[in-house]
């Protein structure tokens, strides 16, 4: 037995740290991407567009602000080009739109911690032959 983290666990640990930076009071999501040599490309979290300062009361209404939130996976994909990343770990299962984006970027392995029932990610992964597995906290 070894205490050494597996590569997916390593990526998930990075994703968890990234989630701590999210300013969304309702759902903090972090994500991490590794390249084909298991080197870290980067980490990201859900939040508002860079440089935008939320006005007073902005966080009070989840429905109203939801459309402005950039998901962690989208922010993550802004860090690399298609084909550069092999593996993505994210603290919540990608939503349908993020799963489609990860497909477009050629991600082959996706690991998530918390399940997101409203997502079509499992069906999309099965159809395109992408690994989608849960790593529990
Ligand atoms: Zn999403």
Short mmCIF file of C-alpha atoms and ligand atoms in Angstrom, two decimals:
data_model
loop_
_atom_site.label_atom_id
_atom_site.label_comp_id
_atom_site.label_asym_id
_atom_site.label_seq_id
_atom_site.Cartn_x
_atom_site.Cartn_y
_atom_site.Cartn_z
CA UNK A 1 0.00 0.00 0.00
CA UNK A 2 1.13 3.48 -0.77
CA UNK A 3 -0.11 6.86 0.35
CA UNK A 4 0.88 8.27 -3.00
CA UNK A 5 -1.99 9.93 -4.86
CA UNK A 6 -2.99 8.51 -8.22
CA UNK A 7 -2.85 10.95 -11.13
CA UNK A 8 -6.64 11.53 -11.10
CA UNK A 9 -6.54 12.04 -7.31
CA UNK A 10 -3.68 14.49 -7.74
CA UNK A 11 -5.69 16.48 -10.28
CA UNK A 12 -8.74 16.41 -8.00
CA UNK A 13 -6.71 17.71 -5.07
CA UNK A 14 -5.66 20.65 -7.24
CA UNK A 15 -9.29 21.19 -8.30
CA UNK A 16 -10.38 21.28 -4.65
CA UNK A 17 -7.80 23.93 -3.85
CA UNK A 18 -8.93 25.99 -6.85
CA UNK A 19 -12.56 25.81 -5.67
CA UNK A 20 -11.54 27.65 -2.49
CA UNK A 21 -10.98 30.75 -4.64
CA UNK A 22 -14.56 30.84 -5.95
CA UNK A 23 -16.60 33.78 -4.75
CA UNK A 24 -19.93 32.12 -5.52
CA UNK A 25 -21.65 31.62 -2.16
CA UNK A 26 -23.95 28.91 -3.51
CA UNK A 27 -21.65 26.57 -5.41
CA UNK A 28 -17.87 26.71 -5.44
CA UNK A 29 -16.43 24.68 -8.29
CA UNK A 30 -12.76 24.10 -9.02
CA UNK A 31 -11.11 22.36 -11.95
CA UNK A 32 -7.62 21.29 -12.98
CA UNK A 33 -6.11 20.15 -16.27
CA UNK A 34 -3.12 17.88 -16.85
CA UNK A 35 -1.28 17.39 -20.12
CA UNK A 36 -0.27 14.10 -21.77
CA UNK A 37 2.79 13.83 -19.50
CA UNK A 38 0.66 14.44 -16.37
CA UNK A 39 2.08 17.91 -15.98
CA UNK A 40 -0.22 20.56 -14.59
CA UNK A 41 -1.50 22.95 -17.24
CA UNK A 42 -3.52 25.00 -14.81
CA UNK A 43 -6.42 25.34 -12.44
CA UNK A 44 -9.60 27.42 -12.55
CA UNK A 45 -12.80 28.06 -10.63
CA UNK A 46 -16.26 29.44 -11.33
CA UNK A 47 -16.63 33.18 -11.19
CA UNK A 48 -17.35 36.43 -12.93
CA UNK A 49 -15.49 37.68 -15.98
CA UNK A 50 -11.95 38.86 -15.17
CA UNK A 51 -11.86 42.46 -14.01
CA UNK A 52 -15.57 42.68 -13.17
CA UNK A 53 -16.29 43.97 -9.68
CA UNK A 54 -19.67 42.72 -8.46
CA UNK A 55 -21.87 45.60 -7.27
CA UNK A 56 -23.46 45.50 -3.83
CA UNK A 57 -26.24 42.89 -3.68
CA UNK A 58 -25.02 41.05 -6.76
CA UNK A 59 -24.69 37.74 -4.91
CA UNK A 60 -28.12 37.93 -3.28
CA UNK A 61 -30.16 36.54 -6.17
CA UNK A 62 -28.86 33.27 -7.53
CA UNK A 63 -31.32 33.15 -10.45
CA UNK A 64 -30.36 36.59 -11.71
CA UNK A 65 -26.62 36.17 -11.45
CA UNK A 66 -26.41 32.61 -12.80
CA UNK A 67 -26.07 33.69 -16.42
CA UNK A 68 -23.05 35.82 -15.58
CA UNK A 69 -21.11 33.05 -13.88
CA UNK A 70 -18.34 31.57 -15.99
CA UNK A 71 -18.10 27.89 -15.12
CA UNK A 72 -14.80 26.49 -13.85
CA UNK A 73 -14.40 24.21 -16.88
CA UNK A 74 -14.86 27.11 -19.32
CA UNK A 75 -12.30 29.19 -17.45
CA UNK A 76 -10.02 26.15 -17.43
CA UNK A 77 -10.32 25.67 -21.20
CA UNK A 78 -9.18 29.27 -21.71
CA UNK A 79 -5.74 28.12 -20.47
CA UNK A 80 -4.88 25.67 -23.25
CA UNK A 81 -5.48 24.78 -26.87
CA UNK A 82 -7.36 21.82 -28.27
CA UNK A 83 -5.45 18.56 -27.80
CA UNK A 84 -3.03 19.91 -25.17
CA UNK A 85 -4.89 18.58 -22.14
CA UNK A 86 -5.51 14.88 -21.54
CA UNK A 87 -7.25 14.91 -18.20
CA UNK A 88 -9.58 17.26 -16.38
CA UNK A 89 -10.70 16.98 -12.77
CA UNK A 90 -13.60 19.06 -11.53
CA UNK A 91 -15.23 19.21 -8.10
CA UNK A 92 -18.73 18.99 -9.62
CA UNK A 93 -19.75 16.89 -12.64
CA UNK A 94 -19.61 19.13 -15.74
CA UNK A 95 -22.96 20.54 -16.84
CA UNK A 96 -24.08 19.66 -20.36
CA UNK A 97 -22.60 22.81 -21.94
CA UNK A 98 -19.25 22.34 -20.17
CA UNK A 99 -19.16 18.67 -21.14
CA UNK A 100 -19.65 19.68 -24.78
CA UNK A 101 -16.85 22.22 -24.42
CA UNK A 102 -14.49 19.64 -22.89
CA UNK A 103 -15.29 17.36 -25.84
CA UNK A 104 -14.45 20.15 -28.26
CA UNK A 105 -11.08 20.56 -26.53
CA UNK A 106 -10.32 16.87 -26.97
CA UNK A 107 -10.29 15.90 -23.28
CA UNK A 108 -10.11 12.10 -22.95
CA UNK A 109 -10.50 11.64 -19.18
CA UNK A 110 -12.78 13.57 -16.86
CA UNK A 111 -13.03 13.03 -13.10
CA UNK A 112 -15.59 14.68 -10.86
CA UNK A 113 -16.28 14.66 -7.14
CA UNK A 114 -19.94 15.66 -6.69
CA UNK A 115 -22.68 14.34 -8.95
CA UNK A 116 -24.85 16.82 -10.87
CA UNK A 117 -28.09 15.12 -11.78
CA UNK A 118 -29.28 17.76 -14.25
CA UNK A 119 -26.28 17.11 -16.51
CA UNK A 120 -26.20 15.02 -19.68
CA UNK A 121 -22.45 14.49 -19.19
CA UNK A 122 -22.69 10.70 -18.62
CA UNK A 123 -24.58 10.17 -21.89
CA UNK A 124 -22.24 12.47 -23.81
CA UNK A 125 -19.16 10.72 -22.38
CA UNK A 126 -20.55 7.26 -23.23
CA UNK A 127 -21.38 8.32 -26.78
CA UNK A 128 -17.97 9.87 -27.48
CA UNK A 129 -15.93 7.28 -25.60
CA UNK A 130 -14.66 9.65 -22.94
CA UNK A 131 -13.81 8.40 -19.46
CA UNK A 132 -16.10 10.04 -16.89
CA UNK A 133 -15.55 8.77 -13.35
CA UNK A 134 -16.36 9.90 -9.85
CA UNK A 135 -13.67 10.44 -7.25
CA UNK A 136 -15.35 10.75 -3.89
CA UNK A 137 -14.15 13.26 -1.32
ZN1 LIG B 1 -20.79 24.12 -16.70
#
